[in-house]
MMTF fields as JSON, N, C-alpha, C and O atoms, coordinates in Angstrom:
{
  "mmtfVersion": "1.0.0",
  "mmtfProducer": "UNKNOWN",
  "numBonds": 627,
  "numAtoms": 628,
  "numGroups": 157,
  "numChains": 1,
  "numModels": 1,
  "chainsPerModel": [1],
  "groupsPerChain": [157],
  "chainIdList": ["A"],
  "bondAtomList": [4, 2, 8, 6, 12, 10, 16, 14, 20, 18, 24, 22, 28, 26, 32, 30, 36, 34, 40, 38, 44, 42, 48, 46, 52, 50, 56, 54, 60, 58, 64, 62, 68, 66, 72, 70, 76, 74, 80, 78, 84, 82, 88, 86, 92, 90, 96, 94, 100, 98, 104, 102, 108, 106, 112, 110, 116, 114, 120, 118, 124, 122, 128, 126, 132, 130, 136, 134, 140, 138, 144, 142, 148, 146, 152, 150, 156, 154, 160, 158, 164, 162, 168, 166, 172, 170, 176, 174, 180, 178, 184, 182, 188, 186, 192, 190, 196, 194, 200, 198, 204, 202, 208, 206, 212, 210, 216, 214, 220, 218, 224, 222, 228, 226, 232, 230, 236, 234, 240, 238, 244, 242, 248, 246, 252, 250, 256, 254, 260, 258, 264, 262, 268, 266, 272, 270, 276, 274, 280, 278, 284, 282, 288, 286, 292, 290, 296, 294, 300, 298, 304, 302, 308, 306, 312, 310, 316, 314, 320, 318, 324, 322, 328, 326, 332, 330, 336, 334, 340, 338, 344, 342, 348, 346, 352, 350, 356, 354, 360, 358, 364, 362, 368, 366, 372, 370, 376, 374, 380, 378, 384, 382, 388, 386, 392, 390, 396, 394, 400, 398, 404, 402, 408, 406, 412, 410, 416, 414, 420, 418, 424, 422, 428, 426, 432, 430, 436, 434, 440, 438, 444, 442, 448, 446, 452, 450, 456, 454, 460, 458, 464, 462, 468, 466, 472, 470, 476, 474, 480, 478, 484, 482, 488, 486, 492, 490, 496, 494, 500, 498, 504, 502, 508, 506, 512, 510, 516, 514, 520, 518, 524, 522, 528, 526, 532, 530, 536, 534, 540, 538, 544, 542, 548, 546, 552, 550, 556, 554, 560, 558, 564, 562, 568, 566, 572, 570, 576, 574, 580, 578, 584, 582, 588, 586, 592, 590, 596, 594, 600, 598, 604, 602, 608, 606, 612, 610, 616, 614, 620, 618, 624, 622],
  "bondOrderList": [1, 1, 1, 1, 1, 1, 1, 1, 1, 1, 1, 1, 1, 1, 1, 1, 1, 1, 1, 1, 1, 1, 1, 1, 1, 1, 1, 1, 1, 1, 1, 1, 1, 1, 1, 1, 1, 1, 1, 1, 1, 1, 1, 1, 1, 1, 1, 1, 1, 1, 1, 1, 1, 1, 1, 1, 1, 1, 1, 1, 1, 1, 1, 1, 1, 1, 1, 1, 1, 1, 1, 1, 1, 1, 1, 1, 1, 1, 1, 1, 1, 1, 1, 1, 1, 1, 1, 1, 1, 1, 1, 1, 1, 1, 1, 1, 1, 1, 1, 1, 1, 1, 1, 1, 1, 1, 1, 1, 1, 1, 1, 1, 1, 1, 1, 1, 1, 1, 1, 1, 1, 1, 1, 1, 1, 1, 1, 1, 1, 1, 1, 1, 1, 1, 1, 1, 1, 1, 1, 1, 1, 1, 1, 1, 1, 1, 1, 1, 1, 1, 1, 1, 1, 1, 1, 1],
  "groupList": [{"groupName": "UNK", "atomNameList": ["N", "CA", "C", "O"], "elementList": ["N", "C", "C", "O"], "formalChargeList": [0, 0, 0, 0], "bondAtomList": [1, 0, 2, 1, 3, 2], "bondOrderList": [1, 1, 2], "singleLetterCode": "X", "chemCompType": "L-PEPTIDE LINKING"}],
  "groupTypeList": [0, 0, 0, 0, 0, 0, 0, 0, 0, 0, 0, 0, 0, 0, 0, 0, 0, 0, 0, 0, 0, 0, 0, 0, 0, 0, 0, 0, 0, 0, 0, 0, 0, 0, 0, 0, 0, 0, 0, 0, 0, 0, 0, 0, 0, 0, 0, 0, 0, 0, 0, 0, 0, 0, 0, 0, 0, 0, 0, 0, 0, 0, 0, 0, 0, 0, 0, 0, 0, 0, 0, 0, 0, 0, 0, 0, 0, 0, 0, 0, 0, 0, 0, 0, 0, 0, 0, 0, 0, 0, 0, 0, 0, 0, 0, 0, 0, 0, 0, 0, 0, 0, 0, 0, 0, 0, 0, 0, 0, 0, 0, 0, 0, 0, 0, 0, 0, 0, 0, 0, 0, 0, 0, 0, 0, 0, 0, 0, 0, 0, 0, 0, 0, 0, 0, 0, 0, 0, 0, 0, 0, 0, 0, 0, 0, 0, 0, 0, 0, 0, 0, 0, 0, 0, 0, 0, 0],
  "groupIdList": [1, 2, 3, 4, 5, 6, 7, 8, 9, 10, 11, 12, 13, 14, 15, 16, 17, 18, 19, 20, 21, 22, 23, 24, 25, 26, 27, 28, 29, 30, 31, 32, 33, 34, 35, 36, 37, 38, 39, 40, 41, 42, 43, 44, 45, 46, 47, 48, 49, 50, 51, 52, 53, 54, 55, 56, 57, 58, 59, 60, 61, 62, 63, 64, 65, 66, 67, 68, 69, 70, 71, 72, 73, 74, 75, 76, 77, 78, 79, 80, 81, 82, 83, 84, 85, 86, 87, 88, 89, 90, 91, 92, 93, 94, 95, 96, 97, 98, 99, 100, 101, 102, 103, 104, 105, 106, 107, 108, 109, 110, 111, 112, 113, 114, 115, 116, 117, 118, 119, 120, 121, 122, 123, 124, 125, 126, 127, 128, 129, 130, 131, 132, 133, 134, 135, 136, 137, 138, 139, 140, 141, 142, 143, 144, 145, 146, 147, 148, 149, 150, 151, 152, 153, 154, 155, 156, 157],
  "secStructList": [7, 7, 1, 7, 7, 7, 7, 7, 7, 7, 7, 7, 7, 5, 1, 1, 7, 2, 2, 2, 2, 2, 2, 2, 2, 2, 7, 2, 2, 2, 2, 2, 2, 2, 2, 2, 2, 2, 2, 1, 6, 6, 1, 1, 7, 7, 7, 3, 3, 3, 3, 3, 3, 7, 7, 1, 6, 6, 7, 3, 3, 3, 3, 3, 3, 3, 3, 6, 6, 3, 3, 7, 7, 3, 3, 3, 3, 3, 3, 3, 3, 3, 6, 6, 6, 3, 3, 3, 3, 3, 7, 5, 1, 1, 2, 2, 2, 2, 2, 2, 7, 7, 3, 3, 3, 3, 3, 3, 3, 3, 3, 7, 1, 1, 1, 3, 3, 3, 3, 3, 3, 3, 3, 3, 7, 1, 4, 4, 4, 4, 6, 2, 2, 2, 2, 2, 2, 2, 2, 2, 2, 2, 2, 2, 2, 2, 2, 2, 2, 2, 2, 2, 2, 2, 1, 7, 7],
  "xCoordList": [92.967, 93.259, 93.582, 94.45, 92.725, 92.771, 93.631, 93.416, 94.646, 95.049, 96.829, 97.034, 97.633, 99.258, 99.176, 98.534, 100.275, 100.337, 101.644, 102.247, 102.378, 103.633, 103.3, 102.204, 104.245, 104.167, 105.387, 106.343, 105.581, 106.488, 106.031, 104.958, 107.305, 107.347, 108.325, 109.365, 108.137, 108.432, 108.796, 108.112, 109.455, 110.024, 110.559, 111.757, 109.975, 110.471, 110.306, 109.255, 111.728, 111.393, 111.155, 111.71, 110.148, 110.148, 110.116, 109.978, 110.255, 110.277, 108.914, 108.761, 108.286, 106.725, 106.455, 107.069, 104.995, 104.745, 103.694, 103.163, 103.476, 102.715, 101.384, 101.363, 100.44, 99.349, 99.291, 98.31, 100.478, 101.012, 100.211, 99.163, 101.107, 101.647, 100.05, 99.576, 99.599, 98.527, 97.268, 96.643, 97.418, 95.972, 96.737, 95.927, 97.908, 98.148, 97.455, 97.044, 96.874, 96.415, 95.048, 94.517, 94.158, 92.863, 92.288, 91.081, 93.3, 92.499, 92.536, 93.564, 91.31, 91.605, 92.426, 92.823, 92.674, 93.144, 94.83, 95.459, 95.215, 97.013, 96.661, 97.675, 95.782, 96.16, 96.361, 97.087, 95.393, 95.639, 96.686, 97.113, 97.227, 99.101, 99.749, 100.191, 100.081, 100.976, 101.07, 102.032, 100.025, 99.86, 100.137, 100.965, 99.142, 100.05, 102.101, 102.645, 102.783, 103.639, 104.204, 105.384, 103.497, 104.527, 104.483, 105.538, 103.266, 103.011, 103.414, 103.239, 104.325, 105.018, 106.519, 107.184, 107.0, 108.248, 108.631, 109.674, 107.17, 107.562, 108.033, 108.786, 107.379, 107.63, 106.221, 106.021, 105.549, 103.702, 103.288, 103.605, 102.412, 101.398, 100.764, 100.434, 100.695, 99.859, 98.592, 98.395, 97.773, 96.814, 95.523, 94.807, 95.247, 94.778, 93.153, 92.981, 92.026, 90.754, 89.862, 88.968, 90.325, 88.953, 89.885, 91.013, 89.505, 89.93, 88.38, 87.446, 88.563, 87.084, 87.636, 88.352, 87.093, 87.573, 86.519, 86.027, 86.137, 85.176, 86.158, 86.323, 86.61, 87.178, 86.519, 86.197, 86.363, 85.495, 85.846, 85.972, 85.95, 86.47, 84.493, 83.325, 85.096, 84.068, 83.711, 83.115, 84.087, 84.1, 84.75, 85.905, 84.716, 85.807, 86.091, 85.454, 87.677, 88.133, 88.389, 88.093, 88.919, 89.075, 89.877, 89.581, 91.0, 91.462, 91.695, 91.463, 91.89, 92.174, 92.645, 92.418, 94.046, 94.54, 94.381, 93.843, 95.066, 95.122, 96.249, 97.137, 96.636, 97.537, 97.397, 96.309, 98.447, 98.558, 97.47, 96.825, 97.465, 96.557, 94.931, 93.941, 94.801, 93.333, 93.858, 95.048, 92.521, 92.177, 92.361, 91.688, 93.589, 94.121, 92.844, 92.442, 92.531, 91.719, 92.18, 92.216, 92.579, 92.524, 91.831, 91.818, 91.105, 90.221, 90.377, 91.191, 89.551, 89.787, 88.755, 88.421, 88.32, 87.894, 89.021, 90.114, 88.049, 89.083, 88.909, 87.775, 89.804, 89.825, 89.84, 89.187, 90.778, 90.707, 91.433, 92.616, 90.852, 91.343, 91.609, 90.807, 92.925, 92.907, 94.5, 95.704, 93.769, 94.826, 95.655, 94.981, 96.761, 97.648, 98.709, 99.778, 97.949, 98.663, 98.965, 100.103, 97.566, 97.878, 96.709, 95.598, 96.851, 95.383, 95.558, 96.642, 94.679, 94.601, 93.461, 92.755, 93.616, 92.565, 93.345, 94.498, 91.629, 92.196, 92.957, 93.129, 93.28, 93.897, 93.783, 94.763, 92.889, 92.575, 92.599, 92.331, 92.921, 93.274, 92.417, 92.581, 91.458, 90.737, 89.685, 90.036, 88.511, 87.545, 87.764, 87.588, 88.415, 89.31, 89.94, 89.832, 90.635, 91.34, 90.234, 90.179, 89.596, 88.532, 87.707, 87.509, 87.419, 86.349, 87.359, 87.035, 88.415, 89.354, 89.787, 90.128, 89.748, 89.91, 91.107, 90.94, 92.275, 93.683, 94.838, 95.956, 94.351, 95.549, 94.833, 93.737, 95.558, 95.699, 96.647, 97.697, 96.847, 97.746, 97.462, 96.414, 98.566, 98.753, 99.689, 100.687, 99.177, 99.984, 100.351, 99.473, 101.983, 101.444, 102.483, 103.364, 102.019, 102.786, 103.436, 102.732, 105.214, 105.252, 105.965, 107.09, 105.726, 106.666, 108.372, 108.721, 109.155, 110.518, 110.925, 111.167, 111.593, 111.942, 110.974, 109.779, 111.593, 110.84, 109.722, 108.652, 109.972, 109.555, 108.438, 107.75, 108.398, 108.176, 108.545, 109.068, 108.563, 108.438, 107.332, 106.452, 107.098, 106.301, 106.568, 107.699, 105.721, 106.102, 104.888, 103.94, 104.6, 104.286, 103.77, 104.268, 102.828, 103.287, 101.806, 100.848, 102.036, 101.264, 100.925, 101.306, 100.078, 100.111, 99.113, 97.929, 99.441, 99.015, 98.886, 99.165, 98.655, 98.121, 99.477, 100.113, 100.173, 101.42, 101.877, 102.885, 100.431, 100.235, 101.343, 102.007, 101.313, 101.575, 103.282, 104.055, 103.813, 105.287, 106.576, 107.533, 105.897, 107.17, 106.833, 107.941, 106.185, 105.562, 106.392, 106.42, 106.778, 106.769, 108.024, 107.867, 109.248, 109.937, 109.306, 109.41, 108.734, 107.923, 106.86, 106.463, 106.254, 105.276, 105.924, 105.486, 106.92, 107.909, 108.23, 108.085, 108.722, 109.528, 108.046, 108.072, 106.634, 105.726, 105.542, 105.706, 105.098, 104.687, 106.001, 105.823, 107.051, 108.564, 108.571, 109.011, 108.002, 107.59, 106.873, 107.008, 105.761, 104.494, 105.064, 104.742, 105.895, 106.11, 106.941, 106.809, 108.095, 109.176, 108.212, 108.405, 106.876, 106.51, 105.521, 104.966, 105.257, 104.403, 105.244, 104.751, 106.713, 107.639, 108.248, 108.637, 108.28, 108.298, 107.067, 107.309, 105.758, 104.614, 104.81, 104.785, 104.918, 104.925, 105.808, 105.632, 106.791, 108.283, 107.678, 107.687, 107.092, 106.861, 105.78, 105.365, 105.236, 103.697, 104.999, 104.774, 105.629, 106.043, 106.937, 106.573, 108.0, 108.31, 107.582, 108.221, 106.448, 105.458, 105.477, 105.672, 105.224, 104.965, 103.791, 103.829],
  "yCoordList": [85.023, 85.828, 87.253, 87.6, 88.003, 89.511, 90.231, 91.443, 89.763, 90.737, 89.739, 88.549, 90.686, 90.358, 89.031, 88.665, 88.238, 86.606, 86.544, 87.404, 85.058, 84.849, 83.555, 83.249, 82.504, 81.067, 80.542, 81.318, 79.391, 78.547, 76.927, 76.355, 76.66, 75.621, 74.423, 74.724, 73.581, 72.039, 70.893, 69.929, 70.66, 69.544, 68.299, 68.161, 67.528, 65.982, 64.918, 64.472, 64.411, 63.456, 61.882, 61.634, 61.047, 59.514, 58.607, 58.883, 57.421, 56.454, 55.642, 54.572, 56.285, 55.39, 56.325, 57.379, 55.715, 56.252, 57.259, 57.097, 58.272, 59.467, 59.035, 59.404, 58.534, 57.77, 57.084, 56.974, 56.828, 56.154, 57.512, 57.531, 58.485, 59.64, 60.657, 61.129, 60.831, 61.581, 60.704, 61.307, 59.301, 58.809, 58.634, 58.189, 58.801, 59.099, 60.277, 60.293, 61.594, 62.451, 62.444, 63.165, 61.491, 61.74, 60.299, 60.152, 59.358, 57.804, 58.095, 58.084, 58.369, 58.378, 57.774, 58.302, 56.43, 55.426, 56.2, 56.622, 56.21, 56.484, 58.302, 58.961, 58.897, 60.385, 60.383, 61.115, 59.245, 59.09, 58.655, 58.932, 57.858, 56.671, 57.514, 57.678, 58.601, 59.916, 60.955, 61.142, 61.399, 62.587, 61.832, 62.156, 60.797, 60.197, 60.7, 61.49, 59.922, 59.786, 61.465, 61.677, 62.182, 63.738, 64.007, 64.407, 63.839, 64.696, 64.172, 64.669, 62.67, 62.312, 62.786, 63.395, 62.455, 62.893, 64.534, 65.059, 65.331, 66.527, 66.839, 67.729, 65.887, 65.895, 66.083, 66.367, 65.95, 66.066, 65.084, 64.206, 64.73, 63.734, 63.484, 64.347, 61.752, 61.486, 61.047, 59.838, 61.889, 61.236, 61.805, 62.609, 61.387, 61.697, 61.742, 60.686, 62.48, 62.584, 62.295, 61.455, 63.217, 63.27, 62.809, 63.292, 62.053, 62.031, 62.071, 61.276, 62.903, 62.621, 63.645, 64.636, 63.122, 63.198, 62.71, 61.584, 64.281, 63.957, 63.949, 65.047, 63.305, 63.486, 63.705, 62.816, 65.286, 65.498, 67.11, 67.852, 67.442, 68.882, 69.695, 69.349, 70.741, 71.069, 70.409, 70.997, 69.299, 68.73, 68.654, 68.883, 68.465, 69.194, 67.848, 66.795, 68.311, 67.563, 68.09, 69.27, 67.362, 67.7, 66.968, 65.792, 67.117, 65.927, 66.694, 67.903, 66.421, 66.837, 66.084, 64.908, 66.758, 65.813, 66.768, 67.875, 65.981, 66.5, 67.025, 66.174, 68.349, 68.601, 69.04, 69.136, 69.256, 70.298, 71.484, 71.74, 72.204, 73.775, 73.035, 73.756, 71.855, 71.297, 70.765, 70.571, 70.44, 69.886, 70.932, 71.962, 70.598, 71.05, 70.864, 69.72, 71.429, 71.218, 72.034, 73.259, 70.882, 71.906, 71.298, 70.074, 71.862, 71.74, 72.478, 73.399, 72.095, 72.951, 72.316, 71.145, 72.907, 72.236, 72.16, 72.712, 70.859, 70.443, 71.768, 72.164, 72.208, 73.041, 72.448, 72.774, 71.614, 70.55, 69.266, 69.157, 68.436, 67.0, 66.338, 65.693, 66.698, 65.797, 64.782, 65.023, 63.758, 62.432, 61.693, 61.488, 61.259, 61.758, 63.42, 63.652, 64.087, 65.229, 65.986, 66.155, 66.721, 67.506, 67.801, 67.581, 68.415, 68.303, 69.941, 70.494, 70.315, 72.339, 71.732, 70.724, 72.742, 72.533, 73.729, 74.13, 74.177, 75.379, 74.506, 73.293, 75.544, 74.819, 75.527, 76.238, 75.522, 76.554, 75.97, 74.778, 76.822, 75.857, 76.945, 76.689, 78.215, 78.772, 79.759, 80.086, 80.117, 80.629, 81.699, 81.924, 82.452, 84.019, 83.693, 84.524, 82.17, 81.848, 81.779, 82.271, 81.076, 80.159, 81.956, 82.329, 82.701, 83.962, 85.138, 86.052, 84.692, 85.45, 84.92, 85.452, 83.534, 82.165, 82.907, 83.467, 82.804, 83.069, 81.908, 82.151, 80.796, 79.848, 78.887, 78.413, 78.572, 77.5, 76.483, 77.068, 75.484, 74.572, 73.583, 72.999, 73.679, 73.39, 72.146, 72.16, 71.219, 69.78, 69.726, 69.813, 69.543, 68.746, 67.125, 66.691, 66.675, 64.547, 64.968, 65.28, 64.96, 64.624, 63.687, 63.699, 62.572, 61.176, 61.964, 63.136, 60.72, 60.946, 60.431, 60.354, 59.252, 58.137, 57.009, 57.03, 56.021, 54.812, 56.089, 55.632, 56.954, 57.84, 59.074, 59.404, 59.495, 60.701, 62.488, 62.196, 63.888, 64.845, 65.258, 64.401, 65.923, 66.385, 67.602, 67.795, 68.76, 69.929, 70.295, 69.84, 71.055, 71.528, 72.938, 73.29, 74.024, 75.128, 75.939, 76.159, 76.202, 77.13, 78.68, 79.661, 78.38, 80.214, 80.936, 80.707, 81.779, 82.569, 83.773, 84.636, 84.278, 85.754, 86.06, 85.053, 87.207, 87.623, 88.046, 88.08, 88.285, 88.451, 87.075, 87.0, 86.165, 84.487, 84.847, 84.044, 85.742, 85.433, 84.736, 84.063, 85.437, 84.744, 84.007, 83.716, 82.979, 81.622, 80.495, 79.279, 81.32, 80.44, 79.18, 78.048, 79.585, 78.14, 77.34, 76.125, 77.753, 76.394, 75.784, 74.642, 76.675, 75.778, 74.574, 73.604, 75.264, 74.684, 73.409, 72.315, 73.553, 72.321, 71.464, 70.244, 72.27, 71.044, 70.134, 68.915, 71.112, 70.174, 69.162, 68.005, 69.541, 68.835, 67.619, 66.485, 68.121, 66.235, 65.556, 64.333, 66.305, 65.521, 64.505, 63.317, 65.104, 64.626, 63.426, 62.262, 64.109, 62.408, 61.221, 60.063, 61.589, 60.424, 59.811, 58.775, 60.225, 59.885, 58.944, 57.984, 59.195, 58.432, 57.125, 56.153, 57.286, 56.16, 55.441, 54.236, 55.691, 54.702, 54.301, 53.07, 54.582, 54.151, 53.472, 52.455, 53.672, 52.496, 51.436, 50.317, 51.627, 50.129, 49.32, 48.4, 50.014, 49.294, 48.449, 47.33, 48.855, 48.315, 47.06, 45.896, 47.333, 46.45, 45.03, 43.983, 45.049, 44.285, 43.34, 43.657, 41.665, 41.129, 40.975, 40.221],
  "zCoordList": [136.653, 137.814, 137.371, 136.571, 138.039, 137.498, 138.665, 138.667, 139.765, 140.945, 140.802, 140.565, 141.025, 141.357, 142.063, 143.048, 141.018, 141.501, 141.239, 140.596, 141.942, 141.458, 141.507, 141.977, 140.997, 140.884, 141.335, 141.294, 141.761, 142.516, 141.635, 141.439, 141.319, 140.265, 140.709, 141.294, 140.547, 140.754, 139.947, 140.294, 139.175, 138.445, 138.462, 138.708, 138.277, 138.562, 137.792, 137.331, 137.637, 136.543, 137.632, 138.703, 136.871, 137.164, 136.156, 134.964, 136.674, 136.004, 135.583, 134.995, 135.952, 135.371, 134.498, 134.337, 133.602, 132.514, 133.13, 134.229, 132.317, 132.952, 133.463, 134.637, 133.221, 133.121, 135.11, 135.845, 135.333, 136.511, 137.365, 138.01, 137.079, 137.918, 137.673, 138.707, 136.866, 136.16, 137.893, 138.765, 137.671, 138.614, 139.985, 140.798, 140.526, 142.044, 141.968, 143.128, 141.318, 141.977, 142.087, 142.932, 141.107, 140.997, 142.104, 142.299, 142.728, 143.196, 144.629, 145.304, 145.075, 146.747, 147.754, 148.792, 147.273, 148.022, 147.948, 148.919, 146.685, 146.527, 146.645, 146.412, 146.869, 147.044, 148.972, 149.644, 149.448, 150.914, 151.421, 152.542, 150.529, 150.79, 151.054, 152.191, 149.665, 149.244, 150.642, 151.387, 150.673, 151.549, 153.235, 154.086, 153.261, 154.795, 154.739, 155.51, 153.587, 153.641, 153.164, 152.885, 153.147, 152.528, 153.969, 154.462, 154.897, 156.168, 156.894, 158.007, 156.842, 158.035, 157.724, 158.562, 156.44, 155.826, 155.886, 155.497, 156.646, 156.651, 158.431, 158.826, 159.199, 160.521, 161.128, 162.309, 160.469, 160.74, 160.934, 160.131, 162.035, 162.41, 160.862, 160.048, 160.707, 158.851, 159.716, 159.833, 160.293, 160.698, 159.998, 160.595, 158.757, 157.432, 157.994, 158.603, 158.016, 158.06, 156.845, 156.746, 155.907, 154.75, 153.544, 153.446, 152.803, 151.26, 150.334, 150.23, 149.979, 149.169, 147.54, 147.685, 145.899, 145.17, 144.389, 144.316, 143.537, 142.235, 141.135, 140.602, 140.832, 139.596, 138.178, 137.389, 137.989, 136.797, 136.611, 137.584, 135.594, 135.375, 136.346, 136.169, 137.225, 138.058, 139.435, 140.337, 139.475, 140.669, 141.624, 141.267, 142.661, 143.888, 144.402, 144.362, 145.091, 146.158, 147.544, 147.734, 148.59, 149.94, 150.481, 150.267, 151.251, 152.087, 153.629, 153.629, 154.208, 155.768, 156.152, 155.868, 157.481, 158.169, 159.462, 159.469, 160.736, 161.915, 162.621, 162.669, 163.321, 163.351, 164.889, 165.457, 165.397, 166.928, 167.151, 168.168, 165.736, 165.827, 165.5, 165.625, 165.163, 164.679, 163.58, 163.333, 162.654, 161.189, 160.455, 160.465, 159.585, 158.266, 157.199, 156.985, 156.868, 155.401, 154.044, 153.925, 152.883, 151.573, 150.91, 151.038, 150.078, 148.894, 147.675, 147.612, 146.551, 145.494, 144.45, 144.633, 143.545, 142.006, 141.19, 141.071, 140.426, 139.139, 137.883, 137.612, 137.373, 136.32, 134.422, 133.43, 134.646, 134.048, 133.843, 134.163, 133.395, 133.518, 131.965, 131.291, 131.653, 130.312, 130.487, 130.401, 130.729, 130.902, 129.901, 128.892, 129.815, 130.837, 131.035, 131.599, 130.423, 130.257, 131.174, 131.612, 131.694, 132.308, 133.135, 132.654, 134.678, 135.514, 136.223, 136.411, 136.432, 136.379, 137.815, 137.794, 138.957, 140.126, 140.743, 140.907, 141.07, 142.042, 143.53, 143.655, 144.454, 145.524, 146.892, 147.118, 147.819, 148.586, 150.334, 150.479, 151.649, 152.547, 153.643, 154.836, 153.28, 154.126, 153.108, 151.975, 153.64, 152.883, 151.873, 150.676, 153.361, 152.799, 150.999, 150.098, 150.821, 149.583, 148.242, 147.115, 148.886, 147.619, 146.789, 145.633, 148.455, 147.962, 146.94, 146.182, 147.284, 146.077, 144.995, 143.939, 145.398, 143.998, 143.154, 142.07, 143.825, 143.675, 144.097, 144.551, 143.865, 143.801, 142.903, 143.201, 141.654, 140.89, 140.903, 141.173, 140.789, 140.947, 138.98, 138.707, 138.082, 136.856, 137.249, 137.969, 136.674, 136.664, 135.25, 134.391, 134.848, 133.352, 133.192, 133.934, 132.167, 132.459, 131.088, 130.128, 131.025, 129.906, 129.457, 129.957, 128.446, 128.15, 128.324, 128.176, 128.697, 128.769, 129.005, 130.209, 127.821, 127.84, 128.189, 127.895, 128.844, 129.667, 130.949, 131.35, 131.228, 132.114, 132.185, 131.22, 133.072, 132.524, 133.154, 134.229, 133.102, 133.417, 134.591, 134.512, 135.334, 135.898, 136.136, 136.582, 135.95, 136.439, 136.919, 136.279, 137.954, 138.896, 139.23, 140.299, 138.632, 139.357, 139.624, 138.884, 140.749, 141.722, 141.836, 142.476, 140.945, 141.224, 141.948, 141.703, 142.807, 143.481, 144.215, 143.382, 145.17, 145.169, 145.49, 145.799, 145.518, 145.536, 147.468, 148.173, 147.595, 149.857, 150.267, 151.3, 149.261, 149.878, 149.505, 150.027, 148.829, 148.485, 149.046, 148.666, 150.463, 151.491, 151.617, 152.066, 151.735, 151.682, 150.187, 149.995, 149.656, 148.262, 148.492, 148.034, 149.26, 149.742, 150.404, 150.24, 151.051, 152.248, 151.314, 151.543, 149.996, 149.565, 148.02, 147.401, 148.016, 146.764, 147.513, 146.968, 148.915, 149.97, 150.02, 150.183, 149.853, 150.412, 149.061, 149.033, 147.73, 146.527, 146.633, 147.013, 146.357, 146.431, 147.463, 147.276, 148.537, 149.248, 148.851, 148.815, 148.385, 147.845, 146.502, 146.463, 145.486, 144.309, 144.692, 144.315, 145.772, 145.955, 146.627, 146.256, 147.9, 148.352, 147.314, 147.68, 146.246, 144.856, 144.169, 143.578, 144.215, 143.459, 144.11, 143.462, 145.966, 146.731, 146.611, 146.684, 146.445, 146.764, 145.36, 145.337, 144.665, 143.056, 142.919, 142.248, 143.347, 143.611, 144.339, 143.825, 145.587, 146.26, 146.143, 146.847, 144.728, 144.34, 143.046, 142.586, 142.859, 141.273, 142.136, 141.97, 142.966, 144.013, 144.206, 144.093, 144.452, 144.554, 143.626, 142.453, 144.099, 143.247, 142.393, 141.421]
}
């Protein structure tokens, strides 16, 4: 990124092994569980439309849900994918974003203990600044309902 950015960062530790946490983001099925449950836990209709997911450095994803104003859509390409480490994808939610290709989203997994680290961070065009609590509050739901579905899969007999 060659134009003024700031980043908004996210940290969370869990109890599964990174590997766990690394494929809630790349498996359609648990990226659809997750996001139902961030967008109801945020006070949003989870009435989830698109999950679709190439998982391949270059390959894009999409999910959409439905809201009061219409269909939410974000998308992005994978930047890169090296498991369980760490996953790099742009992250874009209108054209205007993608044609400036100014938001990255950096995942990285790191062992810790029985557990592991997750950090989180978003960087993007600096226009978005005042934005940066509400988008810290959204990854920040996203990560705890990642840690509930992962809890109630392990739950499971």
């Amino acid at each position: 990124m060659t134009h003024r950015t700031f980043a908004v960062k996210v940290t969370r530790r869990f109890d599964f092994a990174p590997e766990r946490l690394f494929d809630a983001w790349l498996d359609p099925q648990k990226l659809r569980a997750w996001s139902e449950m961030a967008l109801s836990a945020s006070g949003l209709p989870a009435d989830i439309r698109r999950v679709e997911v190439d998982a391949r450095v270059g390959g894009r994803f999409i999910f959409s849900d439905m809201r009061e104003e219409g269909e939410a859509v974000h998308w992005g390409t994978y930047l890169a994918i090296d498991r369980p480490r760490k996953l790099i994808f742009t992250w874009f939610t209108s054209e205007e974003e993608e044609r400036e290709n100014n938001s990255t989203v950096t995942l990285t997994f790191e062992p810790a203990g029985q557990g592991c680290v997750v950090t989180l961070v978003h960087e993007m065009d600096a226009k978005w600044a005042e934005y940066a609590r509400q988008t810290e509050k959204g990854w920040s739901t996203m990560l705890d309902q990642i840690d509930v579905l992962l809890s109630r899969a392990s739950a499971q007999p």
